Every structure is written in structure tokens, then in C-alpha cells.
Coordinates of C-alpha atoms in Angstrom, one line a residue:
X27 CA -21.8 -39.6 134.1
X28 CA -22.9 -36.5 135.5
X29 CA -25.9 -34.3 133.5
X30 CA -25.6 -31.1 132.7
X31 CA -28.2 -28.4 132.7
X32 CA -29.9 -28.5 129.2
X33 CA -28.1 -31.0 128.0
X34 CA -31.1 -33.8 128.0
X35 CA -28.9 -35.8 130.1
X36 CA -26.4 -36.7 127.2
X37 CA -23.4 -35.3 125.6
X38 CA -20.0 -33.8 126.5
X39 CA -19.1 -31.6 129.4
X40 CA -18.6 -28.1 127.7
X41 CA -15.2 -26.7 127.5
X42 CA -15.0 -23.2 128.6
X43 CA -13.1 -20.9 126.7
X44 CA -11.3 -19.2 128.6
X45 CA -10.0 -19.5 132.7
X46 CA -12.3 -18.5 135.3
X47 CA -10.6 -16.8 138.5
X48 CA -11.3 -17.8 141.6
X49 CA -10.5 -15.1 143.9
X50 CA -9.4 -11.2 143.2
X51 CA -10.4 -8.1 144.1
X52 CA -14.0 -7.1 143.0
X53 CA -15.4 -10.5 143.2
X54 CA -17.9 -12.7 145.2
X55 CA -17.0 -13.2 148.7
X56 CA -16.2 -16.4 148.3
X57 CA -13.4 -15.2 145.9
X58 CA -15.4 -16.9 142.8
X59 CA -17.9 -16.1 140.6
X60 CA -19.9 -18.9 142.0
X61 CA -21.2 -19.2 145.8
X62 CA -18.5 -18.9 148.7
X63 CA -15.8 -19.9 147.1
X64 CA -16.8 -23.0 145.4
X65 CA -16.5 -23.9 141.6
X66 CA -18.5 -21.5 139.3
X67 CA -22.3 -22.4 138.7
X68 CA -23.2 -23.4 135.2
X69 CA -26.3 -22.4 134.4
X70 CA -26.9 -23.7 131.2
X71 CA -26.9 -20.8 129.4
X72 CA -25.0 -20.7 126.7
X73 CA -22.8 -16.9 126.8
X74 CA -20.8 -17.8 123.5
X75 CA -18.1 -20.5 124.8
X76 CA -17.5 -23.3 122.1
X77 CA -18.3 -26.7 122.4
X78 CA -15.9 -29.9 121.0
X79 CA -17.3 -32.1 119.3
X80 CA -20.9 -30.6 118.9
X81 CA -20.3 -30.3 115.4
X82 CA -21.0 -27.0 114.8
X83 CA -18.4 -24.3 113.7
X84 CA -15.1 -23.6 115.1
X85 CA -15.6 -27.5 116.9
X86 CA -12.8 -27.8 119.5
X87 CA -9.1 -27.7 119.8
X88 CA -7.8 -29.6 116.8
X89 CA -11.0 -30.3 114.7
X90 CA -11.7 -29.1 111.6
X91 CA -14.4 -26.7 110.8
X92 CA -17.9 -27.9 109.8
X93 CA -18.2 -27.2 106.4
X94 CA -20.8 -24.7 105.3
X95 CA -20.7 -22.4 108.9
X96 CA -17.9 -20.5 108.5
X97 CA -15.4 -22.2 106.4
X98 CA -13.7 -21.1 103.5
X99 CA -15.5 -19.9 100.6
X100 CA -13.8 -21.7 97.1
X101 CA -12.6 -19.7 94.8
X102 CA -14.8 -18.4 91.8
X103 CA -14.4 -20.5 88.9
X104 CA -13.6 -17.7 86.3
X105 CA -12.7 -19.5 83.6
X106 CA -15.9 -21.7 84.0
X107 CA -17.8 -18.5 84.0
X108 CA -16.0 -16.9 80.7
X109 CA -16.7 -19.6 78.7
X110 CA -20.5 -19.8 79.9
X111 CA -20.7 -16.5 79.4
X112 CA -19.5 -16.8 75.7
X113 CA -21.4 -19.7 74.7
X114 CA -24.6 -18.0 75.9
X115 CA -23.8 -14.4 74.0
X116 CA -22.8 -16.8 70.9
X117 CA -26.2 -18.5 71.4
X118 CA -28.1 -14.8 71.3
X119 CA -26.4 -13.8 68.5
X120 CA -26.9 -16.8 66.3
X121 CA -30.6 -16.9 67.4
X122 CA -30.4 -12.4 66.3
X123 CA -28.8 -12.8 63.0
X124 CA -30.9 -15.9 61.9
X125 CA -34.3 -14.4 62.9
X126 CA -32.7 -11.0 61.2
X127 CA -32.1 -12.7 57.9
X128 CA -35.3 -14.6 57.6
X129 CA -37.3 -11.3 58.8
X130 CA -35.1 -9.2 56.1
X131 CA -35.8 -11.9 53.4
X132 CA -39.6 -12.4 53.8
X133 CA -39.6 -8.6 53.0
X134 CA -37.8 -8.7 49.8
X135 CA -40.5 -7.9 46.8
X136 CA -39.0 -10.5 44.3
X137 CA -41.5 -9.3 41.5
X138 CA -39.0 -9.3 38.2
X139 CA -39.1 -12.3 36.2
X140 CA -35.5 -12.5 34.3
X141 CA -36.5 -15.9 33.0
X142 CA -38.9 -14.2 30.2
X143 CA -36.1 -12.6 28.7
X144 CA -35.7 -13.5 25.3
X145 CA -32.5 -14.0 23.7
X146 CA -30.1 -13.5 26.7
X147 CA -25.9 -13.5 26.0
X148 CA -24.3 -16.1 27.9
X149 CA -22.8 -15.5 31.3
X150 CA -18.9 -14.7 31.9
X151 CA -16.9 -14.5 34.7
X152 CA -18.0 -12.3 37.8
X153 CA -21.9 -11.1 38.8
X154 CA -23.9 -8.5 37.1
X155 CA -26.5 -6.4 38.3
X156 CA -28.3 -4.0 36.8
X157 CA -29.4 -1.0 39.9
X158 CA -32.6 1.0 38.5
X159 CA -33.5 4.0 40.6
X160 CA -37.2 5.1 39.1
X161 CA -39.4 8.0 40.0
X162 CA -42.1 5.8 41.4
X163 CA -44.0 7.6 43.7
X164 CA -45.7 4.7 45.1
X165 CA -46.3 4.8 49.3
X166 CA -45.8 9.1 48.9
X167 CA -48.6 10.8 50.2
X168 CA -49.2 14.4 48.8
X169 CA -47.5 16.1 51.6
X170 CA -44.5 13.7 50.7
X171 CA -44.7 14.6 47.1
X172 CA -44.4 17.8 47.7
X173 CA -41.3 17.8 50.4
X174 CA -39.6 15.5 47.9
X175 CA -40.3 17.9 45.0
X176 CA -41.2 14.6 42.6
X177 CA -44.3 15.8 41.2
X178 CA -47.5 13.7 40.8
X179 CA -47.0 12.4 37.3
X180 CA -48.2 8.9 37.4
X181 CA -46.6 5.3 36.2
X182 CA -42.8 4.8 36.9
X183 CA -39.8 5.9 34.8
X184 CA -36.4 5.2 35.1
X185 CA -34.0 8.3 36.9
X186 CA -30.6 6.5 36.5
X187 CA -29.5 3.1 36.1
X188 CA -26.4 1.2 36.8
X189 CA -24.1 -1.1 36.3
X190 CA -22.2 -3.3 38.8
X191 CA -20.3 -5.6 37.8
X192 CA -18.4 -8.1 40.8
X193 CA -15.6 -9.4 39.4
X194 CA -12.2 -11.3 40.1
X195 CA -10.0 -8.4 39.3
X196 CA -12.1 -6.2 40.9
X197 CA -15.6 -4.3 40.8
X198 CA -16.8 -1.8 38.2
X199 CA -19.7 0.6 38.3
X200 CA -21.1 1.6 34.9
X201 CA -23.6 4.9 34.8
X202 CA -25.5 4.3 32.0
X203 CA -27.0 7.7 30.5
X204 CA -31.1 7.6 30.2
X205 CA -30.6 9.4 27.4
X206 CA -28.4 6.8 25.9
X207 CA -29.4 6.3 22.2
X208 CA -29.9 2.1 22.1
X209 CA -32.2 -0.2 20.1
X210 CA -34.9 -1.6 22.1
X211 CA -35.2 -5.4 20.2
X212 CA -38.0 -7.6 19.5
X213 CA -39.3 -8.7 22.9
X214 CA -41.8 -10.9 25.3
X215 CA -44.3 -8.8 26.9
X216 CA -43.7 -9.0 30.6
X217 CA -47.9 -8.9 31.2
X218 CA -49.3 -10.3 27.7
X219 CA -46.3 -12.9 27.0
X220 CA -47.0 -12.0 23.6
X221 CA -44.2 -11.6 21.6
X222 CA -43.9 -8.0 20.0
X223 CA -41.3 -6.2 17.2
X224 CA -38.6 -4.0 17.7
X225 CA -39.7 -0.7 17.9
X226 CA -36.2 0.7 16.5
X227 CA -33.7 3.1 18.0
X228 CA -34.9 5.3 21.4
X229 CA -33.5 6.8 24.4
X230 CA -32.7 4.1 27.0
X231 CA -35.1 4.8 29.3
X232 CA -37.8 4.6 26.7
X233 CA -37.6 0.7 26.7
X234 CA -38.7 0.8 30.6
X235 CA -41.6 3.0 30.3
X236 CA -43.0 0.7 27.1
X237 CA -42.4 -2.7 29.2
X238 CA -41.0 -2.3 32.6
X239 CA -37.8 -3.8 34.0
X240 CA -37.7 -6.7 31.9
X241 CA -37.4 -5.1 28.8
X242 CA -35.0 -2.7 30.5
X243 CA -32.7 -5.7 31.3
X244 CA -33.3 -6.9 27.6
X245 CA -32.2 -3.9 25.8
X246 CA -29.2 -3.7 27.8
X247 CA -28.2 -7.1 27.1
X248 CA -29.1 -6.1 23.4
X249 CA -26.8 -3.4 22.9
X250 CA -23.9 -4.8 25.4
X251 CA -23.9 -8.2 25.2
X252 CA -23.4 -8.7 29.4
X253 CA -25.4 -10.5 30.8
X254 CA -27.6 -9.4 33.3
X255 CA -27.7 -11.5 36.8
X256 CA -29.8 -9.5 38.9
X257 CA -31.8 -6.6 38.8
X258 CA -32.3 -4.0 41.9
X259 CA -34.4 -1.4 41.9
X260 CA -35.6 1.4 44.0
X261 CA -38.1 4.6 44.0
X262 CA -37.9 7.7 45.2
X263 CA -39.9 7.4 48.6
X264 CA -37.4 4.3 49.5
X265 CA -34.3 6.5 48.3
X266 CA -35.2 9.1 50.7
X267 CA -36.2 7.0 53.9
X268 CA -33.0 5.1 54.0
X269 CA -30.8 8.0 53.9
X270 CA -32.7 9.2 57.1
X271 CA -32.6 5.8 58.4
X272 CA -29.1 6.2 58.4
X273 CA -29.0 9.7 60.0
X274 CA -28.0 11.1 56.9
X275 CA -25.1 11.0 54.7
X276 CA -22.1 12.7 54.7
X277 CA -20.8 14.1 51.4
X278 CA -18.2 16.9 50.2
X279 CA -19.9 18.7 47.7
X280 CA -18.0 19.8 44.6
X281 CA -19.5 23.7 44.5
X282 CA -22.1 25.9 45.3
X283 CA -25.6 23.9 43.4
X284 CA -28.7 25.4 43.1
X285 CA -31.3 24.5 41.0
X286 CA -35.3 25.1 41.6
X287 CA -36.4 22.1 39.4
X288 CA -34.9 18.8 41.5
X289 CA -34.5 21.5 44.4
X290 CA -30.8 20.9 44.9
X291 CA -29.8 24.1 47.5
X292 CA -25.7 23.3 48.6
X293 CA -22.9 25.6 49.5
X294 CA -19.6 24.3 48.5
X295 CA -17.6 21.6 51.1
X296 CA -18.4 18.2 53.2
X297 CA -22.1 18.0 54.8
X298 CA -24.5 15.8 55.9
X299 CA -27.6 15.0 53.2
X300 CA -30.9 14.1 54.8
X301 CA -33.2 12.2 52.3
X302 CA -35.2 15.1 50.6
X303 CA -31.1 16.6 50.1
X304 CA -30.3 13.7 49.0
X305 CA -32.8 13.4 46.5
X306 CA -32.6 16.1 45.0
X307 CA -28.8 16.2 45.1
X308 CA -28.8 13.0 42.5
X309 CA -32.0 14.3 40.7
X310 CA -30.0 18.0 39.9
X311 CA -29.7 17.5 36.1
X312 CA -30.4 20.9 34.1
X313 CA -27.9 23.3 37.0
X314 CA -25.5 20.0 36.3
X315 CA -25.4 20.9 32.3
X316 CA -25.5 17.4 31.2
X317 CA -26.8 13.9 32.5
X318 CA -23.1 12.4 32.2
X319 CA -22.8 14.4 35.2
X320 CA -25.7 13.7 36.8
X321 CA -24.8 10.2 36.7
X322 CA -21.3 11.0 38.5
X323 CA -22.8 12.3 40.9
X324 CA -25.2 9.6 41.5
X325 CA -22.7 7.3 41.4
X326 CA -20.6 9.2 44.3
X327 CA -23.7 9.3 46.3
X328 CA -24.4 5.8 45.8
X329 CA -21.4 4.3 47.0
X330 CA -21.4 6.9 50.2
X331 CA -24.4 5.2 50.9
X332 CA -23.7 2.2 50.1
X333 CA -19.8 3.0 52.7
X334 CA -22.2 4.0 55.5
X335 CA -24.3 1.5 55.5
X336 CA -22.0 -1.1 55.8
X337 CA -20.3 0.2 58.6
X338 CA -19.9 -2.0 61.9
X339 CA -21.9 1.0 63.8
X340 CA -24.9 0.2 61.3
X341 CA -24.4 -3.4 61.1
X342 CA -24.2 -5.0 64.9
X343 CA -26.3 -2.0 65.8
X344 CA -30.4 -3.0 66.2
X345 CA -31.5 0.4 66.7
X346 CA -29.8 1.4 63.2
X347 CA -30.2 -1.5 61.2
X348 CA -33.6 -2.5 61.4
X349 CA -35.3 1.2 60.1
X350 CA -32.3 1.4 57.6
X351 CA -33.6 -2.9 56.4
X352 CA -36.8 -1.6 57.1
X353 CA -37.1 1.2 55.1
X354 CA -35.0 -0.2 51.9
X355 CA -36.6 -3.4 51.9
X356 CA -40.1 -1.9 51.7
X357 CA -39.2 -0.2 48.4
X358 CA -36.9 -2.4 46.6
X359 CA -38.0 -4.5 43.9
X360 CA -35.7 -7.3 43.1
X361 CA -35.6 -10.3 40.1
X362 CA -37.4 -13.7 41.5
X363 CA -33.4 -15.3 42.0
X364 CA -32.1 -12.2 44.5
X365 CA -31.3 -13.5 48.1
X366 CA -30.0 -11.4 50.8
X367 CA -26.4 -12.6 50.0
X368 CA -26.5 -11.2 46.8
X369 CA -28.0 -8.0 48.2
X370 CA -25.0 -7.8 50.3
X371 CA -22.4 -8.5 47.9
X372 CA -23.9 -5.8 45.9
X373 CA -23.7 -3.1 48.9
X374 CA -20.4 -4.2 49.8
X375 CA -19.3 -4.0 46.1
X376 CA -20.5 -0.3 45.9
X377 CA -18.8 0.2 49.2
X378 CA -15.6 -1.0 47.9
X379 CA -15.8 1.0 44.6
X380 CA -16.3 4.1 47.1
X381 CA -13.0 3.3 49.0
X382 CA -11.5 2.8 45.6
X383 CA -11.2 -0.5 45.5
X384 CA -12.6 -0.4 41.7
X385 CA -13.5 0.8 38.7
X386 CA -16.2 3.7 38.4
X387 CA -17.3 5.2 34.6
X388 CA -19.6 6.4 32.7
X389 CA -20.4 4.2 29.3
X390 CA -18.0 5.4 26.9
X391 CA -19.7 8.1 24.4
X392 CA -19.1 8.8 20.7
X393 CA -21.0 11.9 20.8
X394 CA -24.5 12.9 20.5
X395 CA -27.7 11.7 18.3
X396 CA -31.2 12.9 17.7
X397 CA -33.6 13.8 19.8
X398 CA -30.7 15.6 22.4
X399 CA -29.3 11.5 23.1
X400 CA -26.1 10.3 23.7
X401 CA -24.6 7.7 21.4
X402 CA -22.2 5.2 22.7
X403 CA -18.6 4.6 21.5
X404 CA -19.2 1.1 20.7
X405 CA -15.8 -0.3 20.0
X406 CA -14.8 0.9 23.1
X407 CA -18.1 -0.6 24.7
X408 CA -17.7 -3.9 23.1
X409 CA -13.8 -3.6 24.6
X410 CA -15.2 -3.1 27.8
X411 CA -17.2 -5.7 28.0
X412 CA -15.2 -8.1 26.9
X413 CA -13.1 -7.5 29.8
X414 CA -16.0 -8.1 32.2
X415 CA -16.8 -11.0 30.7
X416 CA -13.4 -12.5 30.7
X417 CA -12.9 -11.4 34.4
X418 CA -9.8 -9.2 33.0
X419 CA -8.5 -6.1 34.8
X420 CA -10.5 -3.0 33.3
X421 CA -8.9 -0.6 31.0
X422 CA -11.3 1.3 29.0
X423 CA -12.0 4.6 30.5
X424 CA -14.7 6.9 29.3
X425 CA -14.2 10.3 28.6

């Protein structure tokens, strides 16, 4: 076997690629590219031609390329890489929405204890909560105070409380006039546990200055008979920062308001509320003429809110949902028993009653009573809720 140059002595004779002439015009001498005419001299170098059998790519004549030099590249596995791709934004989501939930519940303020009401009615059909929006300036600095227009009277009061009922035939919200003329009952002190005597007949929002929201929840349960399973409430400086958490809301505005006390200032037709507007929009009570309208107009506020909060661009957004959490969360004082499920059903009630998927009144009224009150039609009220109670289609309207 004869050796090649470079080739240590071993392997194949290398197959050129392509012929080599031996004679023609502008060649050696000799008529080659060699030495007077004989065979070409290899010089070991390597100018590009292939070699069989070396193993590397290309090989020779025949064989099949090396795999890895040069070969085919498979196809992409797309299908493989959709369903990884899934899995793993699944994953991230899961891991989101369950660190969301247990950040959003730690910040609940659970602080009402329903279980020292005396006396309560049994429960019907359906969910009941009781929404409390009081003018607790608590968190509001003075600079605050005055943007908001809330004053600097101290302690909390009630500004307007609700009914929600979430029922099988549907949701009803109940505005329930703080000037209503009620009974407050015999009742458990929420501090003292001492039990104390019915102090007679007041204005609604009498029984939440004496006692707080438990005796709030008891007089209503007094005079209505529902049963109240959770209560929500929220003050002013909350109201305010989750309307600008949101960007504002968007209402259409009934007619030109203006009125220096709550200081509503609206032109007539559809416009976006910042908090301070909003605030003032559902505090406007003397330009309004009467707090039966005040509390339609909180209650058409409300469920805006409550529409535009639930909304997808809210929801699944980070940037939009955490300050709007944020900022109600900090604020809003719930009973001991409230999770975040019954939060949401709550909002998505209000939003449903906005998109009039329910019932939204005022408690029916007989007429007035002392001290400029309201007194309630109580037939019809007892009608009414009877028909919450029994899960029944609503009927009663109020005037």
C-alpha cells in the first residue's frame, strides 16, 4: 500500500473531485499540472476535494451524510411547543391569581362581629348584605379634608346604606333613607356587651352613631325582618381613591348640579367622575331636594362602579387591579364571616343590577314623620320582604 502525504501512513487514497487535464494550452510544459508530463503531484494539501469514507460530511459517492455536519435540520415540533407554552402560562397564572387572592384577603379588615346580634330573624332564600358608606375621615390628612370638602367633624356617621339582596330570581338593591323613621330595639353593646333598652323611635342613622354597625345591622333586622348576612362598609377617603384607582368613572349626568355644601359642580350629559367628583356627586343632598334622591343617585353611581370595576380590562390587568384592591381594601370594613368570594358576588351583583339585570328601589315610603323623617309603607315593606325571603320574583315598587 502506498502512503500518502499527511496521511500518517494509513487510510484511503483521496478521490479527486473533479478531472485533472493533462495537456492544453496554458499549461505546464509537460502538458500537466504536475512535472513534464507526468501524473499531477499531490501535495497533501487539502484544496476542498472530498474524501469517501472519512466520515465527515458529504462522505463519497453513495454514502449518506454524517449526521450533525450538514444534514437536515428536523422539523420544529410545534405542537410540542404549544402545549409547553400553555402549560407554563397556565402555571403563571395559577401561581398570579392564588398569590392575588391570599394578598387581597390578608387585607380585608374583618372588624364587625354579626354574632352579638341579639334576636336575629331567620335566614331565607338568597344572600343579604347590608353596604354602609360613612363619613369616616380616617387615613385623610387636612389637605385631603379639604379637597374632599368632608369637614373635620370627628367619630363616623352613616352617609347612605344599602341593601343587596342576591337572590334566585334575581338581585335587588334597596336604598334605605338615613332619615328613615325606625325603632332602634333593645340591644348588646358592641364594646361593653352589656345589654341596654330600646331607646324608642329615631332616624335610621341614629342607631349607628349610638352603637356602630352592629346595632345598625340590628335595627334593620328589627324593622324588616331580613336577615342580614354580611355587612360592607366603606369611608369617604376609600370611596374617593378607588374611583381614581380606576381612572375615573363614567356617568351621564341627569342636569346641570351645583351645590356649594357636598361641592357637586356638573353640566348636564355623560362624563368622567374623578374621586373628589365622585364624592361629592353622591353626597349632593340639599340642591337634590330630598334624600330619596340622593339615594338614587348613589345607587346609579354605585353600580357604575361596581360595572367598571368588574370589567376584563380591570380584572386580568395588574397595573389596574392591584391600586383599585389596594385602595378599597384599605378602607373597607367587613363582618368577621366575609371572604373575598362573597366580596365578589356582591360587586358582580351591583354590576348586574347596573346592566339591568335586577331590581333597584328605594324602601317604600308612607309619607313623612317628626323631626323632617321619612316613615316607611310597612305593608308594602313587609310584602317586599317576604318576597326576598321566599326567593320570589320582586314586585313591590316604591314610589
Amino acid at each position: 500500500m502506498t502512503d500518502w502525504p499527511n496521511s500518517g501512513g494509513v487510510g484511503p487514497r483521496p478521490v479527486p473531485n473533479r478531472a485533472v487535464p493533462t495537456t492544453g494550452p496554458g499549461n505546464d510544459p509537460g502538458g500537466g499540472y504536475g512535472y513534464g508530463g507526468h501524473a499531477s503531484y499531490d501535495s497533501g494539501y487539502n484544496t476542498g476535494q472530498v474524501y469517501a469514507g472519512s466520515g465527515y460530511a458529504g462522505g463519497g459517492p453513495g454514502e449518506p451524510a454524517a449526521p450533525g455536519y450538514g444534514g437536515a435540520r428536523p422539523a420544529p415540533d410545534w405542537g410540542r411547543r404549544f402545549k409547553t407554552g400553555l402549560v407554563t402560562l397556565l402555571v403563571v397564572l395559577l401561581v398570579w391569581s392564588v398569590g392575588t387572592y391570599f394578598w387581597a384577603d390578608s387585607k380585608l379588615r374583618r372588624e364587625v362581629d354579626l354574632s352579638t346580634v341579639m334576636d336575629r330573624p331567620e335566614k331565607g332564600e338568597g344572600t343579604t348584605y347590608l353596604i354602609v358608606g360613612s363619613d369616616s375621615r380616617e387615613g385623610l390628612s387636612d389637605e385631603d379634608r379639604k379637597k374632599l370638602r368632608t369637614g373635620s367633624a370627628e367619630g363616623k356617621r352613616t352617609d347612605s346604606m344599602i341593601i343587596l339582596h342576591v337572590g334566585p330570581e334575581g338581585n335587588t338593591m334597596i336604598s334605605l333613607p338615613r332619615d328613615s323613621w325606625v325603632t332602634i330595639p333593645e340591644f348588646k353593646g358592641s364594646e361593653s356587651g352589656k345589654t341596654f333598652p330600646s331607646p324608642g323611635a329615631r332616624k335610621l342613622n341614629a342607631a349607628y352613631s349610638m352603637d356602630g354597625a352592629t346595632l345598625l345591622v340590628r335595627t334593620v333586622e328589627y324593622n324588616t325582618g331580613l336577615h342580614i348576612d354580611h355587612y360592607a362598609e366603606i369611608g369617604f377617603g376609600g370611596f374617593a381613591s378607588i374611583v381614581d384607582a380606576l381612572g375615573g368613572v363614567e356617568m351621564d349626568i341627569p342636569r346641570d348640579i351645583k351645590d356649594k355644601n357636598s361641592g357637586a359642580d356638573f353640566k348636564k350629559g355623560r362624563q368622567t367622575l374623578d374621586g373628589a367628583q365622585a364624592l361629592a356627586f353622591v353626597r349632593n343632598r340639599y340642591e337634590a331636594g330630598s334624600d330619596l334622591e340622593r339615594t338614587k343617585n348613589q345607587q346609579k353611581f354605585l353600580s357604575a362602579l361596581a360595572n367598571q370595576a368588574a370589567t376584563p380590562s380591570t380584572v386580568i390587568n395588574p397595573f389596574r387591579l392591584y391600586p383599585t384592591l389596594g385602595a378599597g381594601l384599605d378602607t373597607l370594613i367587613v363582618d368577621e364571616d366575609m371572604g373575598l368570594f362573597d366580596l365578589a358576588s356582591m360587586f358582580w351583583a351591583m354590576k348586574g343590577v347596573s346592566g339591568g339585570e335586577g331590581t333597584s328601589m328605594n324602601m317604600p315610603i308612607a309619607g313623612s314623620a317628626p323631626q323632617g323623617s321619612l316613615k316607611w309603607d310597612m305593608a308594602r315593606v313587609k310584602q317586599l320582604v317576604g318576597q326576598l325571603k321566599n326567593g320570589e320574583k320582586v314586585t313591590v315598587r316604591a314610589d
